Coordinates of C-alpha atoms in Angstrom, one line a residue:
X1 CA 39.0 5.9 -25.5
X2 CA 41.8 5.8 -23.0
X3 CA 42.8 3.9 -19.5
X4 CA 41.1 6.4 -17.5
X5 CA 37.5 6.1 -20.0
X6 CA 37.6 2.6 -19.6
X7 CA 38.5 2.3 -15.6
X8 CA 35.3 4.1 -15.1
X9 CA 33.4 2.5 -17.5
X10 CA 34.0 -0.6 -15.3
X11 CA 33.5 1.2 -12.1
X12 CA 30.1 2.5 -13.0
X13 CA 28.8 -1.3 -14.5
X14 CA 29.8 -2.3 -11.0
X15 CA 27.8 0.4 -8.9
X16 CA 24.8 -1.4 -10.0
X17 CA 23.0 0.3 -6.9
X18 CA 24.8 3.4 -7.1
X19 CA 26.4 2.5 -3.4
X20 CA 30.4 0.9 -5.3
X21 CA 33.3 2.6 -5.5
X22 CA 36.3 2.1 -7.0
X23 CA 39.0 4.3 -8.6
X24 CA 41.2 3.7 -12.0
X25 CA 44.4 2.9 -10.2
X26 CA 42.7 -0.1 -9.3
X27 CA 41.3 -1.9 -12.0
X28 CA 43.2 -4.5 -14.1
X29 CA 43.2 -4.9 -17.8
X30 CA 40.0 -2.7 -18.6
X31 CA 40.2 -3.6 -22.6
X32 CA 38.8 -6.4 -21.2
X33 CA 36.3 -5.2 -18.8
X34 CA 34.9 -2.8 -21.2
X35 CA 33.3 -6.3 -23.1
X36 CA 32.1 -8.3 -20.8
X37 CA 30.6 -5.4 -18.4
X38 CA 28.3 -4.8 -21.7
X39 CA 27.8 -8.3 -22.0
X40 CA 27.0 -8.8 -18.5
X41 CA 24.1 -5.8 -18.5
X42 CA 22.7 -6.9 -21.8
X43 CA 22.4 -10.5 -20.1
X44 CA 21.0 -9.2 -17.2
X45 CA 18.3 -7.3 -19.0
X46 CA 17.4 -9.9 -21.4
X47 CA 16.5 -12.2 -17.8
X48 CA 19.2 -13.9 -18.2
X49 CA 20.6 -14.0 -14.8
X50 CA 22.7 -16.9 -14.6
X51 CA 24.8 -16.1 -17.7
X52 CA 24.9 -12.1 -16.3
X53 CA 26.3 -13.9 -13.0
X54 CA 29.1 -15.6 -14.9
X55 CA 30.3 -12.4 -16.8
X56 CA 30.4 -10.9 -13.1
X57 CA 32.7 -13.1 -11.6
X58 CA 34.3 -12.9 -14.9
X59 CA 34.8 -9.5 -14.4
X60 CA 36.1 -9.6 -10.7
X61 CA 38.7 -12.3 -11.8
X62 CA 39.8 -9.5 -14.4
X63 CA 39.8 -6.7 -11.4
X64 CA 41.5 -5.4 -8.2
X65 CA 39.8 -4.0 -4.8
X66 CA 36.5 -1.8 -4.8
X67 CA 36.3 -2.5 -8.7
X68 CA 36.5 -6.4 -7.7
X69 CA 34.3 -6.3 -4.8
X70 CA 31.3 -4.5 -6.6
X71 CA 31.4 -7.0 -9.7
X72 CA 31.5 -10.2 -6.7
X73 CA 28.5 -8.3 -5.2
X74 CA 26.1 -7.8 -8.5
X75 CA 27.1 -11.5 -9.4
X76 CA 25.8 -12.8 -5.7
X77 CA 23.0 -10.3 -6.0
X78 CA 22.1 -12.6 -8.8
X79 CA 23.2 -15.7 -8.1
X80 CA 20.7 -15.3 -5.0
X81 CA 17.9 -14.0 -7.6
X82 CA 18.0 -17.3 -9.5
X83 CA 18.6 -19.1 -5.8
X84 CA 22.4 -20.6 -5.9
X85 CA 23.0 -19.2 -2.4
X86 CA 25.9 -21.6 -2.0
X87 CA 28.0 -19.3 -5.0
X88 CA 26.8 -16.1 -3.8
X89 CA 27.7 -16.8 -0.2
X90 CA 31.4 -17.9 -1.3
X91 CA 31.5 -14.4 -3.8
X92 CA 30.2 -12.8 -0.7
X93 CA 33.0 -13.7 1.4
X94 CA 35.8 -12.8 -1.3
X95 CA 34.3 -9.7 -1.8
X96 CA 34.8 -8.7 1.6
X97 CA 38.8 -8.5 1.6
X98 CA 38.1 -5.5 -1.3
X99 CA 35.1 -3.5 -0.4
X100 CA 34.9 -0.5 1.7
X101 CA 32.1 0.8 3.9
X102 CA 29.6 1.7 1.1
X103 CA 30.2 -2.2 -0.2
X104 CA 30.4 -3.8 3.4
X105 CA 26.8 -3.0 3.7
X106 CA 25.7 -4.7 0.9
X107 CA 27.8 -7.7 2.0
X108 CA 26.0 -7.5 5.2
X109 CA 22.5 -7.5 4.0
X110 CA 22.8 -9.9 0.7
X111 CA 24.4 -12.2 3.5
X112 CA 21.5 -11.8 5.3
X113 CA 19.0 -12.7 2.7
X114 CA 21.4 -15.7 1.7
X115 CA 20.8 -16.8 6.0
X116 CA 16.7 -16.0 5.4
X117 CA 16.6 -18.3 2.0
X118 CA 18.3 -20.8 3.3
X119 CA 16.2 -21.0 6.4
X120 CA 18.8 -19.7 9.3
X121 CA 16.0 -16.6 9.8
X122 CA 17.7 -15.5 13.3
X123 CA 20.6 -15.3 11.6
X124 CA 19.5 -13.4 9.1
X125 CA 18.2 -11.0 11.6
X126 CA 21.0 -10.6 14.2
X127 CA 23.3 -9.2 10.7
X128 CA 20.6 -7.2 9.9
X129 CA 21.0 -5.5 13.4
X130 CA 24.0 -4.6 12.5
X131 CA 23.5 -2.5 9.7
X132 CA 24.7 1.0 10.5
X133 CA 23.0 4.4 9.5
X134 CA 23.3 6.2 6.6
X135 CA 22.0 3.7 4.5
X136 CA 20.9 4.2 0.7
X137 CA 17.4 3.8 0.0
X138 CA 17.5 0.9 -2.4
X139 CA 19.6 -0.8 0.2
X140 CA 17.6 0.0 3.2
X141 CA 13.8 -1.5 0.9
X142 CA 16.4 -4.4 0.7
X143 CA 17.2 -4.8 3.8
X144 CA 13.5 -4.5 5.2
X145 CA 12.2 -6.8 2.4
X146 CA 14.4 -9.8 3.9
X147 CA 13.8 -8.7 7.5
X148 CA 9.8 -8.8 6.9
X149 CA 10.4 -12.3 5.7
X150 CA 12.6 -13.3 8.5
X151 CA 10.3 -12.3 10.9
X152 CA 7.5 -14.2 9.3
X153 CA 10.1 -17.0 9.6
X154 CA 10.3 -16.9 13.4
X155 CA 6.9 -16.1 13.6
X156 CA 6.8 -12.3 14.7
X157 CA 3.7 -12.0 12.0
X158 CA 3.0 -8.1 13.2
X159 CA 6.5 -7.2 13.5
X160 CA 6.8 -8.5 9.8
X161 CA 3.7 -6.4 8.2
X162 CA 4.6 -3.6 10.1
X163 CA 8.1 -3.8 8.8
X164 CA 6.9 -4.5 5.4
X165 CA 4.1 -1.5 5.4
X166 CA 6.8 0.6 6.0
X167 CA 8.9 -0.8 3.3
X168 CA 5.9 0.4 0.7
X169 CA 6.7 3.6 1.2
X170 CA 10.2 3.6 -0.2
X171 CA 9.2 2.0 -3.6
X172 CA 9.5 3.9 -6.1
X173 CA 7.4 1.5 -8.9
X174 CA 3.8 -0.2 -9.2
X175 CA 5.0 -3.5 -9.6
X176 CA 7.6 -3.1 -6.9
X177 CA 4.6 -2.4 -4.6
X178 CA 2.8 -5.4 -5.8
X179 CA 5.2 -7.8 -5.1
X180 CA 5.6 -6.5 -1.7
X181 CA 2.2 -6.7 -0.7
X182 CA 2.2 -10.1 -2.3
X183 CA 4.9 -11.1 0.1
X184 CA 2.6 -9.8 3.1
X185 CA -0.4 -12.0 1.8
X186 CA 2.0 -15.0 1.8
X187 CA 3.4 -14.5 4.9
X188 CA 0.4 -14.5 6.7
X189 CA -0.8 -17.0 4.9
X190 CA 1.8 -19.2 6.3
X191 CA 2.1 -17.6 9.7
X192 CA -0.8 -19.9 11.3
X193 CA -2.3 -17.9 14.5
X194 CA -2.2 -14.4 14.2
X195 CA -3.2 -11.9 17.4
X196 CA -5.7 -10.1 15.7
X197 CA -5.2 -7.0 18.8
X198 CA -5.3 -3.9 17.3
X199 CA -2.4 -2.0 17.0
X200 CA -2.9 1.7 16.4
X201 CA -2.4 1.3 12.8
X202 CA -5.1 1.2 10.4
X203 CA -2.8 -0.5 7.5
X204 CA -1.2 -2.7 9.7
X205 CA -4.4 -3.8 11.4
X206 CA -6.0 -4.4 7.9
X207 CA -3.5 -6.6 6.9
X208 CA -3.8 -8.5 10.2
X209 CA -7.5 -8.5 9.6
X210 CA -7.0 -10.4 6.4
X211 CA -4.9 -13.2 7.8
X212 CA -7.7 -15.9 8.3
X213 CA -8.2 -15.4 4.6
X214 CA -5.0 -16.1 3.9
X215 CA -4.9 -18.7 5.7
X216 CA -8.0 -20.4 4.7
X217 CA -6.7 -21.2 1.4
X218 CA -10.2 -21.0 -0.3
X219 CA -10.3 -19.4 -4.2
X220 CA -12.9 -18.2 -6.9
X221 CA -16.4 -16.9 -5.7
X222 CA -15.7 -17.7 -2.2
X223 CA -12.4 -15.9 -1.8
X224 CA -14.3 -12.9 -3.4
X225 CA -17.0 -13.0 -1.3
X226 CA -14.9 -13.1 1.7
X227 CA -12.8 -10.0 0.2
X228 CA -15.8 -8.0 0.0
X229 CA -16.8 -8.9 4.0
X230 CA -13.4 -8.1 4.7
X231 CA -13.5 -4.2 2.4
X232 CA -16.4 -3.2 4.1
X233 CA -15.0 -2.8 7.0
X234 CA -11.5 -1.7 5.4
X235 CA -12.6 1.1 2.8
X236 CA -9.3 2.9 1.2
X237 CA -7.1 0.0 2.4
X238 CA -4.1 0.1 -0.1
X239 CA -4.1 -3.8 -0.7
X240 CA -6.9 -3.3 -3.5
X241 CA -4.4 -3.9 -6.1
X242 CA -3.2 -7.0 -4.9
X243 CA -7.2 -7.6 -3.8
X244 CA -8.0 -7.8 -7.9
X245 CA -5.6 -10.0 -8.6
X246 CA -6.5 -12.5 -5.7
X247 CA -10.1 -12.7 -6.4
X248 CA -9.2 -13.8 -10.4
X249 CA -8.8 -10.3 -12.0
X250 CA -10.0 -10.6 -15.7
X251 CA -10.7 -13.9 -17.5
X252 CA -7.9 -13.5 -20.2
X253 CA -7.8 -13.3 -23.8
X254 CA -11.2 -13.2 -25.4
X255 CA -14.2 -11.0 -25.6
X256 CA -16.7 -12.2 -22.6
X257 CA -19.2 -10.7 -20.3
X258 CA -19.8 -11.5 -16.7
X259 CA -23.1 -12.9 -14.8
X260 CA -23.9 -9.7 -13.0
X261 CA -22.9 -5.9 -14.5
X262 CA -23.8 -3.2 -12.6
X263 CA -24.2 0.1 -13.9
X264 CA -24.3 3.8 -11.9
X265 CA -25.9 6.8 -13.6
X266 CA -27.2 9.8 -11.5
X267 CA -31.0 8.7 -13.4
X268 CA -32.6 11.4 -10.9
X269 CA -30.1 14.1 -11.0
X270 CA -29.8 17.4 -13.0
X271 CA -27.8 15.1 -15.9
X272 CA -30.5 13.1 -16.4
X273 CA -30.4 13.3 -19.5
X274 CA -26.9 12.4 -20.2
X275 CA -27.0 9.6 -17.9
X276 CA -30.8 7.7 -19.5
X277 CA -28.9 8.0 -22.7
X278 CA -26.0 6.6 -21.4
X279 CA -28.4 4.0 -19.9
X280 CA -30.8 3.5 -23.1
X281 CA -27.6 2.7 -25.4
X282 CA -25.8 0.3 -22.7
X283 CA -29.6 -1.8 -22.3
X284 CA -29.9 -1.3 -26.6
X285 CA -26.4 -3.1 -27.2
X286 CA -27.5 -5.5 -24.3
X287 CA -30.1 -7.1 -26.1
X288 CA -28.5 -6.2 -30.0
X289 CA -26.2 -9.3 -28.2
X290 CA -28.7 -11.4 -26.6
X291 CA -30.2 -11.4 -30.3
X292 CA -27.5 -12.2 -32.2
X293 CA -25.8 -14.7 -29.7
X294 CA -28.6 -16.5 -28.1
X295 CA -26.6 -19.4 -27.2
X296 CA -24.1 -17.2 -25.4
X297 CA -24.1 -16.2 -22.1
X298 CA -26.8 -13.6 -20.7
X299 CA -25.6 -11.2 -17.8
X300 CA -28.2 -9.5 -15.6
X301 CA -28.2 -5.5 -15.7
X302 CA -28.6 -3.5 -12.5
X303 CA -28.7 -0.6 -12.7
X304 CA -28.5 2.2 -9.5
X305 CA -29.3 5.3 -9.6
X306 CA -26.6 7.8 -7.8
X307 CA -29.3 10.8 -8.0
X308 CA -31.0 8.8 -5.0
X309 CA -28.0 7.1 -3.2
X310 CA -24.5 8.4 -3.0
X311 CA -22.1 7.0 -5.6
X312 CA -19.5 5.3 -2.7
X313 CA -22.7 3.7 -1.6
X314 CA -24.4 2.3 -4.8
X315 CA -20.9 0.9 -5.6
X316 CA -20.9 -0.7 -2.5
X317 CA -24.4 -2.1 -3.0
X318 CA -23.5 -3.5 -6.2
X319 CA -20.3 -5.2 -4.7
X320 CA -22.4 -7.2 -2.3
X321 CA -24.8 -8.1 -4.4
X322 CA -23.3 -9.8 -6.4
X323 CA -21.8 -7.3 -9.5
X324 CA -18.5 -9.0 -11.3
X325 CA -18.1 -5.8 -13.0
X326 CA -19.7 -2.5 -12.6
X327 CA -19.7 0.5 -14.9
X328 CA -20.1 4.3 -13.5
X329 CA -20.4 6.4 -11.8
X330 CA -20.9 9.2 -14.2
X331 CA -19.6 12.8 -12.9
X332 CA -16.1 13.2 -12.1
X333 CA -16.7 14.0 -8.4
X334 CA -18.7 10.6 -8.4
X335 CA -15.8 8.8 -9.6
X336 CA -13.4 10.1 -7.2
X337 CA -15.3 9.3 -4.5
X338 CA -15.6 5.7 -5.0
X339 CA -11.8 4.9 -6.2
X340 CA -10.9 4.2 -2.4
X341 CA -13.1 1.1 -3.3
X342 CA -12.2 0.6 -6.3
X343 CA -10.1 -2.6 -6.9
X344 CA -11.6 -5.9 -6.0
X345 CA -14.7 -5.7 -8.8
X346 CA -13.5 -4.8 -12.3
X347 CA -14.8 -1.3 -12.8
X348 CA -15.1 1.3 -15.9
X349 CA -15.9 4.6 -14.6
X350 CA -17.2 7.0 -16.9
X351 CA -15.0 9.6 -16.4
X352 CA -11.6 10.8 -16.0
X353 CA -9.9 11.2 -12.7
X354 CA -6.9 13.0 -11.7
X355 CA -5.7 10.5 -8.5
X356 CA -3.0 7.7 -10.0
X357 CA -5.1 4.5 -10.5
X358 CA -1.7 3.0 -12.0
X359 CA -2.0 0.4 -9.0
X360 CA -5.7 -0.2 -9.3
X361 CA -5.9 -3.7 -11.5
X362 CA -8.9 -3.7 -13.1
X363 CA -10.2 -0.2 -12.8
X364 CA -10.7 1.7 -16.0
X365 CA -11.8 5.0 -17.3
X366 CA -13.6 5.7 -19.9
X367 CA -15.0 9.6 -20.8
X368 CA -15.8 11.6 -23.4
X369 CA -13.2 14.6 -22.6
X370 CA -13.6 17.5 -24.2
X371 CA -9.5 17.5 -23.6
X372 CA -8.8 14.9 -25.9
X373 CA -10.8 16.5 -28.8
X374 CA -8.6 20.0 -28.6
X375 CA -5.3 17.7 -28.4
X376 CA -6.5 15.8 -32.1
X377 CA -7.4 19.4 -33.3
X378 CA -3.6 20.0 -32.8
X379 CA -2.2 17.3 -34.2
X380 CA -4.8 17.7 -37.6
X381 CA -3.9 20.7 -37.9
X382 CA 0.1 20.1 -37.0
X383 CA -0.3 17.3 -39.7
X384 CA -1.9 19.8 -42.3
X385 CA 1.1 21.8 -42.3
X386 CA 0.2 24.6 -39.2
X387 CA 3.2 25.8 -37.6
X388 CA 1.5 28.9 -36.0
X389 CA -1.7 29.1 -34.1
X390 CA -3.7 31.6 -32.1
X391 CA -6.8 30.6 -29.9
X392 CA -10.5 32.1 -29.4
X393 CA -11.8 30.8 -25.8
X394 CA -14.1 31.7 -23.6
X395 CA -13.7 33.0 -19.9
X396 CA -14.7 30.1 -18.0
X397 CA -12.8 27.3 -16.4
X398 CA -13.6 25.0 -19.5
X399 CA -12.1 27.2 -21.8
X400 CA -9.1 27.4 -20.2
X401 CA -8.9 23.5 -19.7
X402 CA -9.4 23.4 -24.0
X403 CA -7.1 26.4 -24.1
X404 CA -3.9 24.6 -22.2
X405 CA -4.7 21.1 -24.0
X406 CA -4.4 22.6 -27.5
X407 CA -1.7 24.3 -26.5
X408 CA 1.0 21.4 -24.9
X409 CA -0.3 19.1 -28.0
X410 CA 0.5 21.6 -30.3
X411 CA 4.0 23.3 -29.1
X412 CA 4.8 19.7 -28.2
X413 CA 4.7 18.8 -31.8
X414 CA 7.3 21.6 -32.9
X415 CA 4.5 24.1 -33.7
X416 CA 4.4 27.7 -31.9
X417 CA 1.6 29.2 -30.3
X418 CA 1.3 32.7 -30.7
X419 CA -1.2 33.7 -28.2
X420 CA -4.7 33.7 -27.2
X421 CA -7.8 36.3 -26.5
X422 CA -11.1 35.2 -24.4
X423 CA -14.4 36.1 -24.8
X424 CA -17.7 36.0 -22.9
X425 CA -20.7 33.5 -23.3
X426 CA -23.0 36.4 -22.6
X427 CA -21.8 38.7 -25.9
X428 CA -23.4 39.2 -28.9
X429 CA -20.5 41.1 -30.5
X430 CA -17.1 39.9 -30.1
X431 CA -15.4 42.4 -32.6
X432 CA -12.7 43.5 -29.3
X433 CA -11.5 39.9 -28.9
X434 CA -10.9 39.3 -32.9
X435 CA -9.4 42.6 -33.1
X436 CA -7.0 42.1 -30.5
X437 CA -5.9 38.2 -31.7
X438 CA -5.9 39.6 -35.8
X439 CA -3.8 42.8 -34.3
X440 CA -6.8 44.5 -36.3
X441 CA -6.4 46.8 -33.3
X442 CA -2.9 47.9 -34.0
X443 CA -3.9 48.7 -37.6
X444 CA -6.5 50.8 -36.8
X445 CA -4.2 52.8 -34.3
X446 CA -1.6 53.3 -36.8
X447 CA -4.4 54.4 -39.2
X448 CA -5.5 57.4 -36.8
X449 CA -1.6 58.3 -36.0
X450 CA -1.0 58.4 -39.9
X451 CA -4.1 60.5 -40.1
X452 CA -3.3 62.8 -37.3
X453 CA 0.2 63.5 -38.6
X454 CA -0.7 63.9 -42.1
X455 CA -4.1 65.9 -41.2
X456 CA -5.9 64.0 -44.1
X457 CA -8.9 61.8 -43.6
X458 CA -7.8 58.7 -44.7
X459 CA -9.9 55.9 -46.9
X460 CA -8.6 52.6 -44.7
X461 CA -9.0 48.6 -44.9
X462 CA -7.7 47.2 -41.6
X463 CA -4.9 44.7 -42.1
X464 CA -4.8 41.8 -39.9
X465 CA -1.6 40.0 -38.9
X466 CA 0.0 37.3 -41.4
X467 CA 1.9 35.4 -39.4
X468 CA -1.2 33.0 -38.4
X469 CA -1.5 29.7 -39.7
X470 CA -4.6 28.4 -37.9
X471 CA -7.4 28.9 -35.1
X472 CA -8.1 27.3 -32.6
X473 CA -11.9 27.9 -31.5
X474 CA -13.3 27.1 -27.9
X475 CA -17.2 27.1 -28.8
X476 CA -19.2 25.8 -25.6
X477 CA -22.8 27.1 -27.0
X478 CA -23.6 26.0 -30.9
X479 CA -25.4 29.6 -30.8
X480 CA -21.9 31.2 -29.8
X481 CA -20.2 29.5 -32.3
X482 CA -22.4 30.6 -35.1
X483 CA -22.0 34.2 -34.1
X484 CA -18.3 33.6 -34.0
X485 CA -17.9 31.8 -37.0
X486 CA -18.9 34.9 -39.4
X487 CA -17.5 37.5 -37.2
X488 CA -13.8 35.8 -37.7
X489 CA -15.0 35.8 -41.2
X490 CA -16.0 39.5 -41.5
X491 CA -12.7 40.4 -39.5
X492 CA -10.7 39.5 -42.3
X493 CA -9.9 36.0 -41.0
X494 CA -11.7 33.9 -43.4
X495 CA -9.0 32.2 -45.3
X496 CA -7.3 31.4 -42.0
X497 CA -8.1 27.7 -41.5
X498 CA -10.4 27.2 -38.0
X499 CA -10.5 24.3 -35.8
X500 CA -13.1 24.0 -33.1
X501 CA -14.4 21.0 -30.7
X502 CA -17.2 18.7 -31.2
X503 CA -19.5 21.1 -29.4
X504 CA -19.4 23.6 -32.7
X505 CA -22.0 21.1 -34.0
X506 CA -25.4 20.0 -33.2
X507 CA -26.6 17.3 -35.0
X508 CA -30.7 18.1 -34.6
X509 CA -30.7 21.8 -35.5
X510 CA -29.0 22.5 -38.7
X511 CA -30.9 25.4 -39.7
X512 CA -28.2 27.6 -39.4
X513 CA -24.8 25.4 -39.6
X514 CA -24.0 27.7 -43.4
X515 CA -22.7 30.2 -40.6
X516 CA -20.2 27.5 -39.5
X517 CA -19.0 27.0 -43.1
X518 CA -15.1 26.0 -43.6
X519 CA -14.6 25.5 -39.7
X520 CA -13.0 21.6 -39.1
X521 CA -13.6 19.4 -36.5
X522 CA -13.5 15.9 -34.7
X523 CA -16.7 14.0 -33.8
X524 CA -18.2 10.7 -33.2
X525 CA -18.0 8.2 -36.4
X526 CA -21.8 7.5 -36.0
X527 CA -22.6 11.1 -36.4
X528 CA -20.0 11.4 -39.3
X529 CA -19.8 8.3 -41.2
X530 CA -21.8 6.0 -39.6
X531 CA -21.6 2.1 -40.8
X532 CA -24.9 0.7 -42.2
X533 CA -25.2 -0.8 -38.5
X534 CA -24.5 2.8 -36.8
X535 CA -26.8 4.3 -39.8
X536 CA -29.6 2.2 -39.0
X537 CA -29.4 2.1 -35.2
X538 CA -29.9 6.2 -35.2
X539 CA -32.5 5.9 -37.8
X540 CA -34.5 3.6 -35.2
X541 CA -33.3 5.7 -32.5
X542 CA -35.0 8.8 -34.0
X543 CA -38.0 7.1 -35.1
X544 CA -39.5 5.6 -32.1
X545 CA -37.9 7.6 -29.2
X546 CA -37.5 11.0 -31.2
X547 CA -37.2 13.0 -27.8
X548 CA -34.2 10.5 -26.7
X549 CA -32.7 11.1 -29.9
X550 CA -32.3 14.8 -29.5
X551 CA -28.8 16.1 -30.4
X552 CA -27.2 16.7 -27.2
X553 CA -28.2 13.0 -26.3
X554 CA -26.9 11.6 -29.5
X555 CA -23.1 10.8 -28.0
X556 CA -24.3 9.8 -24.6
X557 CA -26.6 7.4 -26.5
X558 CA -23.5 6.0 -28.5
X559 CA -21.3 6.4 -25.5
X560 CA -23.3 3.6 -23.4
X561 CA -23.4 1.3 -26.3
X562 CA -19.5 1.7 -26.4
X563 CA -19.3 1.1 -22.7
X564 CA -21.2 -2.2 -23.3
X565 CA -18.5 -3.4 -25.8
X566 CA -15.9 -2.5 -23.9
X567 CA -17.0 -4.7 -20.9
X568 CA -16.9 -8.2 -23.4
X569 CA -13.1 -6.9 -24.2
X570 CA -11.9 -5.2 -20.5
X571 CA -13.3 -8.2 -18.5
X572 CA -12.4 -10.9 -20.9
X573 CA -8.8 -9.2 -21.0
X574 CA -9.4 -9.4 -25.2
X575 CA -6.0 -8.0 -26.6
X576 CA -7.4 -7.1 -29.7
X577 CA -7.2 -3.4 -29.6
X578 CA -8.3 -0.9 -30.8
X579 CA -12.1 -1.1 -30.7
X580 CA -14.1 0.2 -33.2
X581 CA -16.8 1.9 -31.5
X582 CA -19.9 4.4 -32.3
X583 CA -18.0 7.3 -30.3
X584 CA -14.6 6.5 -31.8
X585 CA -12.0 4.2 -32.1
X586 CA -11.0 3.1 -28.9
X587 CA -7.7 2.2 -27.9
X588 CA -6.6 2.1 -23.6
X589 CA -3.6 2.7 -22.7
X590 CA -1.2 1.6 -19.9
X591 CA -3.0 3.0 -16.6
X592 CA -6.2 1.6 -17.9
X593 CA -7.8 4.7 -19.5
X594 CA -9.9 4.6 -22.8
X595 CA -9.4 7.1 -25.4
X596 CA -10.8 7.7 -28.5
X597 CA -9.5 8.4 -31.8
X598 CA -11.9 10.3 -33.6
X599 CA -12.4 11.6 -37.4
X600 CA -12.6 15.0 -38.9
X601 CA -14.9 16.8 -40.4
X602 CA -15.6 20.1 -42.3
X603 CA -18.7 22.3 -42.6
X604 CA -19.5 22.8 -46.3
X605 CA -23.2 23.9 -47.5
X606 CA -23.8 24.2 -43.5
X607 CA -22.7 19.9 -43.6
X608 CA -20.2 18.4 -41.6
X609 CA -18.8 16.4 -44.5
X610 CA -16.4 13.4 -43.2
X611 CA -12.3 14.2 -44.2
X612 CA -9.9 11.3 -44.9
X613 CA -7.4 10.9 -42.3
X614 CA -3.9 12.6 -42.2
X615 CA -1.3 10.6 -41.3
X616 CA 0.2 12.1 -37.9
X617 CA 3.8 13.8 -37.7
X618 CA 6.5 11.4 -38.4
X619 CA 4.6 8.4 -39.5
X620 CA 3.9 6.9 -43.2
X621 CA 0.1 6.9 -43.5
X622 CA -2.7 7.2 -42.0
X623 CA -3.6 3.9 -41.1
X624 CA -0.9 3.8 -38.6
X625 CA -2.3 6.6 -36.1
X626 CA -6.0 7.6 -37.7
X627 CA -6.6 10.8 -36.2
X628 CA -5.1 10.1 -32.5
X629 CA -7.0 11.5 -29.6
X630 CA -5.7 11.3 -26.1
X631 CA -2.9 8.4 -27.3
X632 CA 0.0 7.8 -24.5

């Protein structure tokens, strides 16, 4: 590395916020600078801020001009973070003589921060008043945080809240936003009496209404009760994540159940069969747990029918009536409608939403999501050696969603997606889309052209395309699947591995499943390879409630059983994941979604035969990944 490269590396290390500038001519002994800069970065990354600050001090001693100023500024920033404001002030004073315009603004903000920490709030506000435009967003967010704290210090709580609410719009990640909200809560708690006259800003007014609660010092159930009452008048307020944290959040570290669980399901609705199956599975798991641990806690289960009252109303009632955990609602529009209220009581929604819920502590989502199965198919097929794929999907939103999910996953693994054809679910003859998919129509066109050229009638057998390793089949109804599968074989695709989602399999109606022979699909473990306990549960269900054991409900029953198990893991804050459930091996991702890892089966002699897991691409063994469904 030459002298210019080393100098530029040193300058880059100094420009931590992208605000400092320097030129190579201002740097001395660049060979010494490079190693120190790397050590300082490593110490900072490891959280050793004191060591990192001292290394920046050494970097400054080996540098000149704006490079030296940049190192002093960064050292002062870290010193302030660990409470050494005296060192920070001294280093900032040193930096002023070498600083350029951008660095001078950093120094001004950091000196204001030193003033605020040392109890000179008025001085801090005066310094910040000298800050001239333009100010880069990261520095502006830093300055507004100091301004907010200083305004609280001088008794201007309303201005402080308004400043910090505005600051939140400039923050880039959830942890920074949550820290900003903690700053508001703590400021309100120490502010004494706060004016409660409306300001015209709903967010600011909501925070001001929290001031008496913050100042009261109450904790535990009393705090939760007061926050619930506040929430009634401020639904949708952005403080939801903080409130969940304040009200106790999850218990932490074990499998444990709350004293009261609310279950929100559309019992009296067109989706009643699925809702009842989930309810029965949930209650069955609850009563089984009571029998297994008679000495343990016995939570009260209260079911709210979202077919009779709206999901938001049911959710609000559940909170006000003492629920410590809420399961549901089930339908996606219902889940969308309660997100604005979520965050105070831990919740396991039974569907996935599109909204960003990463800031909602204690908000989880669990769904039998068909897109996850399409992704699992892509992984299984690729692990089995498929590198090219085509798809046959219905002309519906459902079909296109599955197509997009499969294609995205298959291509992300390195496969090539060659195309797809769509079909009508009302059709009885699927020849046209299958012939187009397999290029049989091209073969027929060539025959006609050759016969016309020769003037002869030719004996002919169509020849399908040879570049396809697998077919992804989305069949929304078993009757459609039983027509499509033999149609594919008739059109010379019988030797191409064909994969479908679990919709292809109807456990209680296997009379014509020989038509599905050789098709691969993922499904719930308790349907494909149940353990002894799960097999006995299914036998009892089919013996005593055969109408409820209808095939379309079995997966929802398993979902209900798993939902009860998940309450214990989520409420207790257990880290013992994944969880082996009836509907899949369950894994929790970073944003609170529970995904299923599913086994695969293949139809043989009209029956599904469970298959061994294949190692995921890049992993050594099946145990490293299983059939990973929706992993993030």
